[in-house]
C-alpha positions as a printed Julia matrix, in Angstrom:
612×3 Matrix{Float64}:
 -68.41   44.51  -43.4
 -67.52   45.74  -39.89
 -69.7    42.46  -38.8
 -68.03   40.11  -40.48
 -64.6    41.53  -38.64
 -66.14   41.49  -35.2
 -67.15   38.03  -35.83
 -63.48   37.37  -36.86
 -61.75   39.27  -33.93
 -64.18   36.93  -31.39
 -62.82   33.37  -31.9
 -59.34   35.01  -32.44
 -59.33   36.55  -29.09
 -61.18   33.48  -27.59
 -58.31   31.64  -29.14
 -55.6    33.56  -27.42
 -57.25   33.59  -24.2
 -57.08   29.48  -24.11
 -53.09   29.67  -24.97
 -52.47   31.82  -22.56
 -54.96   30.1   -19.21
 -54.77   26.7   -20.01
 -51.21   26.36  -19.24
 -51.44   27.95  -16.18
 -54.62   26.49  -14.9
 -52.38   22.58  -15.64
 -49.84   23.68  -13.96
 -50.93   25.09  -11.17
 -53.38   21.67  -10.68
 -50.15   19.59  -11.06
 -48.34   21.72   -8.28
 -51.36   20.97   -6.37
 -51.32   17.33   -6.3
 -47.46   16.79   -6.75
 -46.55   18.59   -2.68
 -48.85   17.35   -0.19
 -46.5    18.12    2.61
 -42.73   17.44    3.62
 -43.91   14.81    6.38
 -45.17   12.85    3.39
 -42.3    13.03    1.46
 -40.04   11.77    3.94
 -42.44    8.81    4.8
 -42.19    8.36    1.17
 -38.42    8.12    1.46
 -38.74    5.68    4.21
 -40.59    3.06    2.38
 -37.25    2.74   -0.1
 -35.79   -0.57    0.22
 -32.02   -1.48   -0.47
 -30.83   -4.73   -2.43
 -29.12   -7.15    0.29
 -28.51   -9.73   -2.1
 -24.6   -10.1    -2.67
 -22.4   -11.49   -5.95
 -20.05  -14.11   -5.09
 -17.03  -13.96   -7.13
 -14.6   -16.73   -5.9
 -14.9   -14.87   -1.91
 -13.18  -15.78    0.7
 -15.65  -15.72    3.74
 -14.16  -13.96    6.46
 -15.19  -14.27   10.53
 -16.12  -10.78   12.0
 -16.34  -11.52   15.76
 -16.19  -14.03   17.86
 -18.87  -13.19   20.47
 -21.25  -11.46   18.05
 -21.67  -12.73   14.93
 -21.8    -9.54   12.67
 -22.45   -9.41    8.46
 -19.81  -11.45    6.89
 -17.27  -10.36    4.8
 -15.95  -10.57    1.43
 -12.13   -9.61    0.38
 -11.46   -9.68   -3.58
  -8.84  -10.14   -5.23
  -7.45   -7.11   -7.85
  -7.77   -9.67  -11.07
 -11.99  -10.03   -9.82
 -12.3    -6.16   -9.68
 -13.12   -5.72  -13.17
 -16.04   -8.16  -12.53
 -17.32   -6.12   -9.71
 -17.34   -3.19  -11.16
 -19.34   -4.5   -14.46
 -21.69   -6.31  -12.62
 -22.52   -3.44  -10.15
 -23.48   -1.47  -13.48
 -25.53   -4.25  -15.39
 -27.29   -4.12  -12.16
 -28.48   -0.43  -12.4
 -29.2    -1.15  -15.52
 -31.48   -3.54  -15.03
 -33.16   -2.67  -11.81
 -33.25    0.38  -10.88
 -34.49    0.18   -7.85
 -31.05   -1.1    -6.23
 -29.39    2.21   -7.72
 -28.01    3.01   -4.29
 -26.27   -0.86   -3.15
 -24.7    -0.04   -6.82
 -23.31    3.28   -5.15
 -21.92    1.31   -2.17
 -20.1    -1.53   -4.72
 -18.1     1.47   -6.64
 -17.67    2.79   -3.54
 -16.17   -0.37   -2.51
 -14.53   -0.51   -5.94
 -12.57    3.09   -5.39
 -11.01    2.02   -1.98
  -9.53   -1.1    -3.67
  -7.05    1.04   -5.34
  -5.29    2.05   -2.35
  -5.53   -1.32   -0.66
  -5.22   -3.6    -3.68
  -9.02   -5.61   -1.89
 -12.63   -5.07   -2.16
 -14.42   -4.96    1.06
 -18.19   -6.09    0.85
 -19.72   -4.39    3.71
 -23.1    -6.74    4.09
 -23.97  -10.61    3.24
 -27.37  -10.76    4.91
 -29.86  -12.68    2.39
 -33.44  -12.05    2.75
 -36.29   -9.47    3.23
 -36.12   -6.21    5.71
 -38.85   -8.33    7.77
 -36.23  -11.31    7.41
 -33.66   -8.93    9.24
 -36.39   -8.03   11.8
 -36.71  -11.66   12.54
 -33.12  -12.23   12.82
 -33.28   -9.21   15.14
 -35.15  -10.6    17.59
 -32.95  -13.5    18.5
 -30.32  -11.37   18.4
 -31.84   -8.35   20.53
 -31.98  -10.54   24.0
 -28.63  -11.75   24.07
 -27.1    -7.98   24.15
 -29.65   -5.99   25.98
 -28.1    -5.5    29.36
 -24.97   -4.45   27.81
 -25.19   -3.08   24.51
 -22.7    -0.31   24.49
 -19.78   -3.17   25.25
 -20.69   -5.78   22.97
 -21.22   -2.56   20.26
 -17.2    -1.79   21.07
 -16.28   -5.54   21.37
 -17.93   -5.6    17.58
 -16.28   -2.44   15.85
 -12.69   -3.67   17.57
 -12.44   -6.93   16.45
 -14.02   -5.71   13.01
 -11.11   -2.61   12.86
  -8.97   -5.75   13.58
 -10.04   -7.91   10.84
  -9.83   -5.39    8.39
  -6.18   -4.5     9.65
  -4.98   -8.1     9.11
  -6.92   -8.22    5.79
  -4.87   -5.16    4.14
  -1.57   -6.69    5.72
  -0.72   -8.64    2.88
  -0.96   -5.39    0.92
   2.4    -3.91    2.66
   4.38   -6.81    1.47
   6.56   -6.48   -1.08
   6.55   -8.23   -4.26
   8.18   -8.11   -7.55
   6.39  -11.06   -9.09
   5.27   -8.92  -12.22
   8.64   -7.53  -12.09
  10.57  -10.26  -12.18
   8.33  -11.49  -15.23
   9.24   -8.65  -17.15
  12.43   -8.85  -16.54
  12.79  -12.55  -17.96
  10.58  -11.08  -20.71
  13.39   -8.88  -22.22
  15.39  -11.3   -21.73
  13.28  -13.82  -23.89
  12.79  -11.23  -26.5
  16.4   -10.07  -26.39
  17.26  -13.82  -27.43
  15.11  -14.38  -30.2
  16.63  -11.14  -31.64
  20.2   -12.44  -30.98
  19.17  -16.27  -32.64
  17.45  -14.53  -35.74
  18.58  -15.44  -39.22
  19.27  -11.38  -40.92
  16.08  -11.51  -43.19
  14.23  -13.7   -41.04
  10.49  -12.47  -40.5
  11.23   -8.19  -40.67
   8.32   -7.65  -39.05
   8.57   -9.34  -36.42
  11.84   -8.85  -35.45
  10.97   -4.85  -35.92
   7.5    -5.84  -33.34
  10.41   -7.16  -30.55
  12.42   -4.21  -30.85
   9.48   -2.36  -30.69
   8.26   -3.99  -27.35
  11.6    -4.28  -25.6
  11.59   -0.57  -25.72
   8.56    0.13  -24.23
   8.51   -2.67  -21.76
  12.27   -0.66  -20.65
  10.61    2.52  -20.43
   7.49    1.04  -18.5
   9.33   -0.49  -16.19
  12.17    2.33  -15.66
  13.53    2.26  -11.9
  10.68    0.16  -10.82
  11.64   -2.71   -8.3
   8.57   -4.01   -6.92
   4.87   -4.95   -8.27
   2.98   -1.88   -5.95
   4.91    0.79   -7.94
   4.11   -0.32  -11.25
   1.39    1.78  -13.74
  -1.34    0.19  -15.66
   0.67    0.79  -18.98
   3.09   -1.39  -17.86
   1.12   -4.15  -16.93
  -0.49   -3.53  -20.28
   3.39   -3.43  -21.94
   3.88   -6.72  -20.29
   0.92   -8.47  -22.04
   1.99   -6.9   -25.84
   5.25   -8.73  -25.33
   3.97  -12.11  -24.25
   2.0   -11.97  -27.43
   4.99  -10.61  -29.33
   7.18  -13.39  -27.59
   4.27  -16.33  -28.6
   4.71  -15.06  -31.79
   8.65  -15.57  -31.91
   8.01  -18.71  -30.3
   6.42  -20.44  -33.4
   8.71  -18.47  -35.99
  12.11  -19.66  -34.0
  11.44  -23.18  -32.84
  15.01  -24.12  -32.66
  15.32  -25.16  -28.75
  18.55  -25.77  -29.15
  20.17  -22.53  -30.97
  17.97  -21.2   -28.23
  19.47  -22.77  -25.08
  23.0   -22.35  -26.31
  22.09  -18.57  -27.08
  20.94  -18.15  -23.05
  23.82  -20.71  -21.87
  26.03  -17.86  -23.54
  24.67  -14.98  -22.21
  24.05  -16.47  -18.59
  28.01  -16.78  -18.35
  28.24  -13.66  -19.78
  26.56  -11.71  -16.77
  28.22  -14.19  -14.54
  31.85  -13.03  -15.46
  30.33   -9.11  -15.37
  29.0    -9.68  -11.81
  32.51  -11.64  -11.28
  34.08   -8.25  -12.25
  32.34   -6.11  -10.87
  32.75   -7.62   -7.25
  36.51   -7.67   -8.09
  36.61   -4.21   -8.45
  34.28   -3.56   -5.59
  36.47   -5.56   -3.3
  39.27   -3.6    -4.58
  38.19   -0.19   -4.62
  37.11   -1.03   -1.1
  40.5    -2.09    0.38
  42.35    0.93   -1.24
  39.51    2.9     0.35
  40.08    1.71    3.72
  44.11    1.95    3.2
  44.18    5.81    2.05
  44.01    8.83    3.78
  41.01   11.13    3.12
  41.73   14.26    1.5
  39.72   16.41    4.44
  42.01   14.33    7.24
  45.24   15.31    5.97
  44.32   18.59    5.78
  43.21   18.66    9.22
  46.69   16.97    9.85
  48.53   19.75    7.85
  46.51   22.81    9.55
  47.11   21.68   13.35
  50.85   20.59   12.12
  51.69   24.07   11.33
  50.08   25.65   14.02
  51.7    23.19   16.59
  55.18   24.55   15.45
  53.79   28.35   15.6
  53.2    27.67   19.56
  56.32   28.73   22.0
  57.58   25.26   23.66
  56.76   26.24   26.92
  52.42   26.43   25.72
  52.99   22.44   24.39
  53.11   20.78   27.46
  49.81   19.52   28.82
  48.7    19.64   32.41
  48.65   16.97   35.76
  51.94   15.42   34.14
  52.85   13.78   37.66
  49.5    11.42   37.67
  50.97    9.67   34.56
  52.36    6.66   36.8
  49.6     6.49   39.06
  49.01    2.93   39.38
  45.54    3.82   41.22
  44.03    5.52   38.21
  42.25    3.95   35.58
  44.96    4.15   32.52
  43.4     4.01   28.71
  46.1     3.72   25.85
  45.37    3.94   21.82
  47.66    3.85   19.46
  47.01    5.59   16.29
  47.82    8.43   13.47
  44.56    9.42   13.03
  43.65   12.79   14.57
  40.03   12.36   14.51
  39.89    8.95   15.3
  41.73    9.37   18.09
  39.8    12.71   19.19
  36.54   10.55   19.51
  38.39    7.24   21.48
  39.46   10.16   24.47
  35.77   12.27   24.01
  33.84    8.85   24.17
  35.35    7.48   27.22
  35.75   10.6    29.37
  32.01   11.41   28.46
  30.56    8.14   29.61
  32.6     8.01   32.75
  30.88    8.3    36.23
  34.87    9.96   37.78
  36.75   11.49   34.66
  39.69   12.78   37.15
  40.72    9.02   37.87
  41.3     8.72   33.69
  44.84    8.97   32.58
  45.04    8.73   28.38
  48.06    7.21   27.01
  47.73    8.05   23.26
  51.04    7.19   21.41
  51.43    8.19   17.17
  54.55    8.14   14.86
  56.75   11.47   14.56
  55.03   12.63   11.47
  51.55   13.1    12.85
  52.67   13.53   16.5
  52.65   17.45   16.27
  48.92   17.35   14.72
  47.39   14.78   17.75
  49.17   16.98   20.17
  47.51   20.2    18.53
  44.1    18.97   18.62
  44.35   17.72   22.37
  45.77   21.67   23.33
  42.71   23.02   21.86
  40.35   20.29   23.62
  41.04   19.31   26.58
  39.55   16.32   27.79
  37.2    17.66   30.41
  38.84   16.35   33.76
  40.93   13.5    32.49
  44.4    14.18   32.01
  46.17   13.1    28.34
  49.6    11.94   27.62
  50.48   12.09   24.31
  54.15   10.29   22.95
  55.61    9.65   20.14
  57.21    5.95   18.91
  60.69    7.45   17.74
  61.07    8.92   21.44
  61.77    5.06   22.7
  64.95    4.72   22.38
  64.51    1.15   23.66
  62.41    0.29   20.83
  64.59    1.34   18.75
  67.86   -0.41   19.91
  65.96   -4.1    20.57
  63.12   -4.55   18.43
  63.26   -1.8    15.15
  64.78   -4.58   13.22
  61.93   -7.14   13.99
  59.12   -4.2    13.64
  60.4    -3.59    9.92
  60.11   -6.72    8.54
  56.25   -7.2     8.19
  55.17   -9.05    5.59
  52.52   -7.51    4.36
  51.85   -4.95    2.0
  48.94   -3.43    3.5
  49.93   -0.43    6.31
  47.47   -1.41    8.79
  49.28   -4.17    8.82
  52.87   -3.38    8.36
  52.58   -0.48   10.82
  54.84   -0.52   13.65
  51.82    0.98   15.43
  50.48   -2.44   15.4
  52.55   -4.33   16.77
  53.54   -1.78   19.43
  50.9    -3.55   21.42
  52.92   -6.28   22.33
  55.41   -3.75   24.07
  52.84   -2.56   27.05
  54.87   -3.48   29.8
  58.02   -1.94   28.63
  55.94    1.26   27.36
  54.33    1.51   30.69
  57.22   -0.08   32.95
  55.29    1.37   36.27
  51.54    0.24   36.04
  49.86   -2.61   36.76
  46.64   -2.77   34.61
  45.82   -0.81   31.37
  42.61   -0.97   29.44
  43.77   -0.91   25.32
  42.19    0.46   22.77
  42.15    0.3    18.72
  41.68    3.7    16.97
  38.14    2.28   16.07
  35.72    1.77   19.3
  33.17    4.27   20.56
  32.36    3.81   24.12
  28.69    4.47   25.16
  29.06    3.54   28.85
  31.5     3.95   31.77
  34.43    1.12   32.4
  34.82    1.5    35.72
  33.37   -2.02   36.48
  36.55   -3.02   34.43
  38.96   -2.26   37.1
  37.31   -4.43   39.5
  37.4    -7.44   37.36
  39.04  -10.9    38.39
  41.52  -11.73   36.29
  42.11  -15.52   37.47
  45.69  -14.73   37.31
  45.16  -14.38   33.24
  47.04  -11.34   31.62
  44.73  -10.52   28.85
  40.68   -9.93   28.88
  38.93  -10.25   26.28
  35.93  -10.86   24.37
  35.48  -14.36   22.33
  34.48  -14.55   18.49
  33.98  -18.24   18.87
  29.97  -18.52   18.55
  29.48  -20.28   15.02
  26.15  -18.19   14.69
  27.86  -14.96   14.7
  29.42  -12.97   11.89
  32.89  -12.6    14.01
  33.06  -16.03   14.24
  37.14  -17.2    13.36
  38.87  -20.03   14.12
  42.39  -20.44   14.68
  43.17  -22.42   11.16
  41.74  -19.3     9.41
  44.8   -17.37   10.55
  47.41  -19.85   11.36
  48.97  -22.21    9.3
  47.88  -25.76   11.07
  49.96  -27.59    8.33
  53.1   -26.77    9.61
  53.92  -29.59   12.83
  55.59  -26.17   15.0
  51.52  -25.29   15.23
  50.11  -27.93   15.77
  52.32  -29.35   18.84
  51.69  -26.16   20.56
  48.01  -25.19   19.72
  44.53  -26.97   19.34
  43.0   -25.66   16.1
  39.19  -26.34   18.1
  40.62  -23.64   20.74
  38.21  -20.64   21.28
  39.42  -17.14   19.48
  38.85  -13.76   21.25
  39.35  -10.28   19.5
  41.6    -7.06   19.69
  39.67   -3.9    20.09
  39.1    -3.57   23.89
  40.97   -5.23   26.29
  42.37   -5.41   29.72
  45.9    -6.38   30.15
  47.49   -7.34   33.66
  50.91   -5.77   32.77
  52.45   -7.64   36.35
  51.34  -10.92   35.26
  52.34  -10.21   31.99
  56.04   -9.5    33.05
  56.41  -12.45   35.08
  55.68  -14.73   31.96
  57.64  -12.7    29.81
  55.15  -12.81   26.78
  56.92   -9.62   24.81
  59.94  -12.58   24.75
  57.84  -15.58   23.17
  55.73  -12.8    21.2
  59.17  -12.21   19.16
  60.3   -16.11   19.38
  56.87  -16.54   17.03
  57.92  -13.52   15.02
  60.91  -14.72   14.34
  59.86  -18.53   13.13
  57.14  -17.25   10.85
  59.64  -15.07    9.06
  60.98  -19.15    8.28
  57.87  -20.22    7.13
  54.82  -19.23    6.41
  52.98  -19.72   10.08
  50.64  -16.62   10.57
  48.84  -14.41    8.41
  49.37  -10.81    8.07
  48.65   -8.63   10.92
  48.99   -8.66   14.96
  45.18  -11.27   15.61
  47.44  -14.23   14.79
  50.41  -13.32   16.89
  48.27  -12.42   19.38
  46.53  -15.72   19.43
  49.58  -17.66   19.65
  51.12  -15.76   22.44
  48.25  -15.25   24.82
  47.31  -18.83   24.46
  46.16  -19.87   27.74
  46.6   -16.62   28.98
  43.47  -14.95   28.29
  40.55  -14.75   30.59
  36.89  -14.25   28.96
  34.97  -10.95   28.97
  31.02  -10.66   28.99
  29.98  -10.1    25.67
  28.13   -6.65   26.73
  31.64   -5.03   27.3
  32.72   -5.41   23.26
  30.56   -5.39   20.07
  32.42   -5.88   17.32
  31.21   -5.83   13.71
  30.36   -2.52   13.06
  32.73   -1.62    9.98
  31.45   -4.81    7.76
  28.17   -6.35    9.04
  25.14   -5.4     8.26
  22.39   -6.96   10.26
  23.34   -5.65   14.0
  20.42   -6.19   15.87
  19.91   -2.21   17.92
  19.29   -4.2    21.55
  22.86   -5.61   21.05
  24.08   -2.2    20.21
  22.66   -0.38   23.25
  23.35   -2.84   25.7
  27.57   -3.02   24.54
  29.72   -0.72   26.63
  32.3    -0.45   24.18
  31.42   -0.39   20.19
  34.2    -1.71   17.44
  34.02   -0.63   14.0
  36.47   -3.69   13.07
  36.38   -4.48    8.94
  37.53   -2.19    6.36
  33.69    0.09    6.64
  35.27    3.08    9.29
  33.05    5.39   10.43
  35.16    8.63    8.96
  35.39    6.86    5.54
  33.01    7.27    3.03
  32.51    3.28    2.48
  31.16    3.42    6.29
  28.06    1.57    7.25
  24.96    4.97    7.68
  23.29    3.23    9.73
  26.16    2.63   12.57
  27.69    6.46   11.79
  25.84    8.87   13.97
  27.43    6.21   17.34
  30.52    7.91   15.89
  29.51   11.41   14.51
  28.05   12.45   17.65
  31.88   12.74   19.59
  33.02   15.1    16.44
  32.14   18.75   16.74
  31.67   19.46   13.26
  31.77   23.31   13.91
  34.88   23.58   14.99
  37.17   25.67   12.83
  39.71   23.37   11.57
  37.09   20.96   10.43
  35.17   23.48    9.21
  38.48   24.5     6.91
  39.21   21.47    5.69
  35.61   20.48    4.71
  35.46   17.77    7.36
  31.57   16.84    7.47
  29.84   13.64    9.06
């Protein structure tokens, strides 16, 4: 018995013995043969070849030197990425071999979606000893200066690849332009649809017009639009093909778009209406933060002691040697940056004299604001229209009978310009002013300017390429035979804003007198427009001399386009229009000329909430 178990435990334990060595013993022989040394291994890794061969979808070859003739290059366009991207997979699927030219092509594929193109980086056909042929033709043209020709290659390639993304920058709203005329489309077929007609279809527009709205959102151009939305936008051109064959009726169709065309005509019609006049009663009203800077220095004008309201280097006031500014205005602020502007960008601010003249009601707040900040070296004069008794015995009559509904208009202020000489009864020259201008540079040069025995200087707005562009029929009434016997409706225009006046010239022609002989016929008939351009036209006809156009830009309270060079080159800048640079409505982009002459810190402004 005990032999039969010994001669059962043998092969058992034989048995065991095989498990347990033979796997070790294959493994260890596999081991073995598999690492034969890391030199080999990497020789092994040199002997991989990549694919060179290239897939032309619809490429456009591109030129990647001119001296050196590098690979070529291929540029795809987004609707041939799909294709790409498929075929670089079908390829590792069926050769694996050219796994890693694969990796390269979705590469290629990822940086499309930030530049919208596929870059292929080689197009070299052939063999690696094909490319070592090529090599050698190549290899003596460049040996004695490899390094250049190297940098000559990567700049013009960085080049070509610059002007290849370029197109992506551009904006376009193709797609959404499409949509748009999409809702439309499906918006009609709704509107032209019998009740009962087709349910479910006219549930499947409703449907898509809602989520074609919330793809699109805000969106205004093709670059900012999601792959939903393109996806939207092909649902509802099947949705809209579709409608097309259930609603064949052209006609209902075009009378249905006729209809709503004219409506969004007369709502854009309405809207500009109420633009326009939102916009003029803008530019006509006070702002709430300027009247209370009016009201603040008002009241602490009349808490000062008479003797602290006068203002220094009174007896240089008739100095006909000094360089004498005047603006006429009621606004505190506007007039604040006029005097700052022109006394910062002069080269001598002692030889400045400021004539600033206001009505009686904001006289006390102007004359506040110029006792708390002085104007540096220049001396300031500030008076006040009721104190001309003159005025008021000759002309008050004429003054009040404006025509015009409009204040900026009607405003004695206004037409106190054509008073100069009598204002100023002992100077010779004086540079004017409107509330509106910024200088930038000093006016000295002004002074020394030859007049040609003219009396007024001035800037022309007769270039037909130019936004203040007028001509004398837009203001004047050339129908009327007083007009045209005296002026030529071709005759070149100039502008208020800035301008030098020869008050001794303008005394011996007696132009105040002929200024109120045209008053008084267009109170007759209709001659002249609203305002003091027209009058001033007619009575400085032939009496104006022309001004460089880098003294003057106008334009900056209603156009636009302003090109900067024309903007830093002006000396003085004119924020004519209704678009002031302390209104709301003002043009950004021209502010901060203005904004920089406010000190926004100061208390008062700080008070009355006066920001920039």
């Amino acid at each position: 018995m005990k032999k039969i178990n010994q001669c059962q435990r043998i092969p058992i334990l034989f048995l065991l013995c095989f498990t347990v060595l033979a796997p070790l013993l294959f493994v260890s022989t596999r081991l073995k043969n598999f690492t034969p040394g890391r030199k080999e291994f990497v020789e092994d890794l040199s002997t991989f070849k990549y694919r060179t061969d290239t897939v032309k979808l619809r490429a456009i070859e591109q030129e990647a030197g001119e001296d050196l003739k590098g690979p070529k290059l291929f540029v795809y366009e987004r609707n041939n990425l799909d294709s790409v991207v498929s075929n670089s997979s079908s390829n590792r699927r069926n050769d694996s071999k050219h796994s890693e030219n694969n990796k390269d092509r979705s590469h290629a594929a990822r940086q499309s979606k930030s530049t919208g193109y596929v870059f292929h980086p080689l197009h070299s056909n052939g063999t690696s000893h094909e490319r070592k042929e090529e090599n050698k033709y190549i290899q003596p043209e460049r040996v004695s200066s490899m390094s250049d020709d190297k940098r000559q290659y990567n700049q013009s390639r960085s080049r070509h690849n610059l002007n290849l993304r370029t197109p992506t920058h551009r904006a376009i709203d193709v797609k959404v332009k499409e949509m748009k005329d999409q809702l439309i489309r499906a918006k009609a077929y709704l509107s032209s649809a019998p009740p009962g007609s087709n349910s479910h279809l006219v549930r499947e527009l409703r449907v898509r017009i809602r989520e074609l709205e919330r793809a699109m959102g805000g969106v205004m151009w093709d670059k900012d639009l999601s792959r939903s939305a393109l996806q939207k936008m092909k649902s509802m051109e099947v949705s809209l093909s579709k409608a097309g064959h259930v609603f064949p009726h052209c006609s209902s169709m075009a009378t249905k778009l006729r209809a709503m065309t004219y409506n969004a005509e007369e709502q854009v019609r309405a809207q500009k209406n109420q633009t326009t006049f939102l916009i003029k009663l803008a530019a006509r009203t006070t702002p709430k933060a300027l009247h209370c800077l009016s009201m603040q220095l008002t009241a602490q004008f009349f808490a000062l002691p008479p003797e602290e309201r006068q203002f220094p280097n009174q007896q240089k006031l008739h100095d006909a040697d000094l360089h004498h500014y005047a603006v006429f205005s009621d606004n505190v602020l506007a007039c604040a940056v006029v005097v700052n502007s022109t006394v910062s960008s002069a080269k001598d601010a002692e030889k400045i004299v400021f004539h600033v003249v206001t009505d009686s009601l904001n006289f006390p707040a102007i004359s506040m604001w110029f006792l708390l900040n002085r104007p540096g070296k220049a001396t300031i004069h500030i008076q006040s229209i009721d104190n001309f008794d003159w005025l008021a015995a000759k002309y008050n009559s004429t003054l009040r009978r404006q025509n015009s509904h409009d204040p900026r208009y009607a405003s004695s202020l206004n037409h106190l310009r054509f008073y100069l000489p009598e204002i100023f009864p002992l100077l010779n020259k004086i540079v004017f002013f409107d509330h509106d201008v910024v200088v930038q540079k000093d006016l000295t040069g002004l002074w020394s300017l030859n007049m040609k025995g003219k009396v007024n200087g001035a800037v022309e707005t007769c270039l037909e390429n130019e936004a203040s562009f007028r001509q004398m029929d837009l203001l004047i009434n050339f129908s009327d035979p007083y007009v045209t016997k005296r002026f030529d409706a071709k005759a070149c225009t100039w502008a208020f804003g800035m301008n030098l006046f020869d008050l001794k010239e303008w005394r011996r022609r007696n132009l105040t007198a002929l200024y109120h002989k045209y008053l008084q016929v267009g109170y007759k008939k209709p001659l002249w427009k609203a305002g003091s351009l027209p009058l001033g036209w007619a009575t400085f006809y032939n009496h104006t001399v022309t001004l460089d156009r880098s003294w003057h830009r106008l334009g900056l309270g209603y156009e636009l386009g302003i090109r900067q060079d024309s903007i830093d080159q002006a000396a003085v800048l004119h924020y004519d229009g209704v678009m002031k640079p302390w209104l709301d409505i003002g043009i950004a982009r021209y502010k901060s000329y203005w904004t920089k002459h406010v000190n926004y810190d100061h208390p008062y402004l700080q008070q009355c909430n006066v920001h920039g």
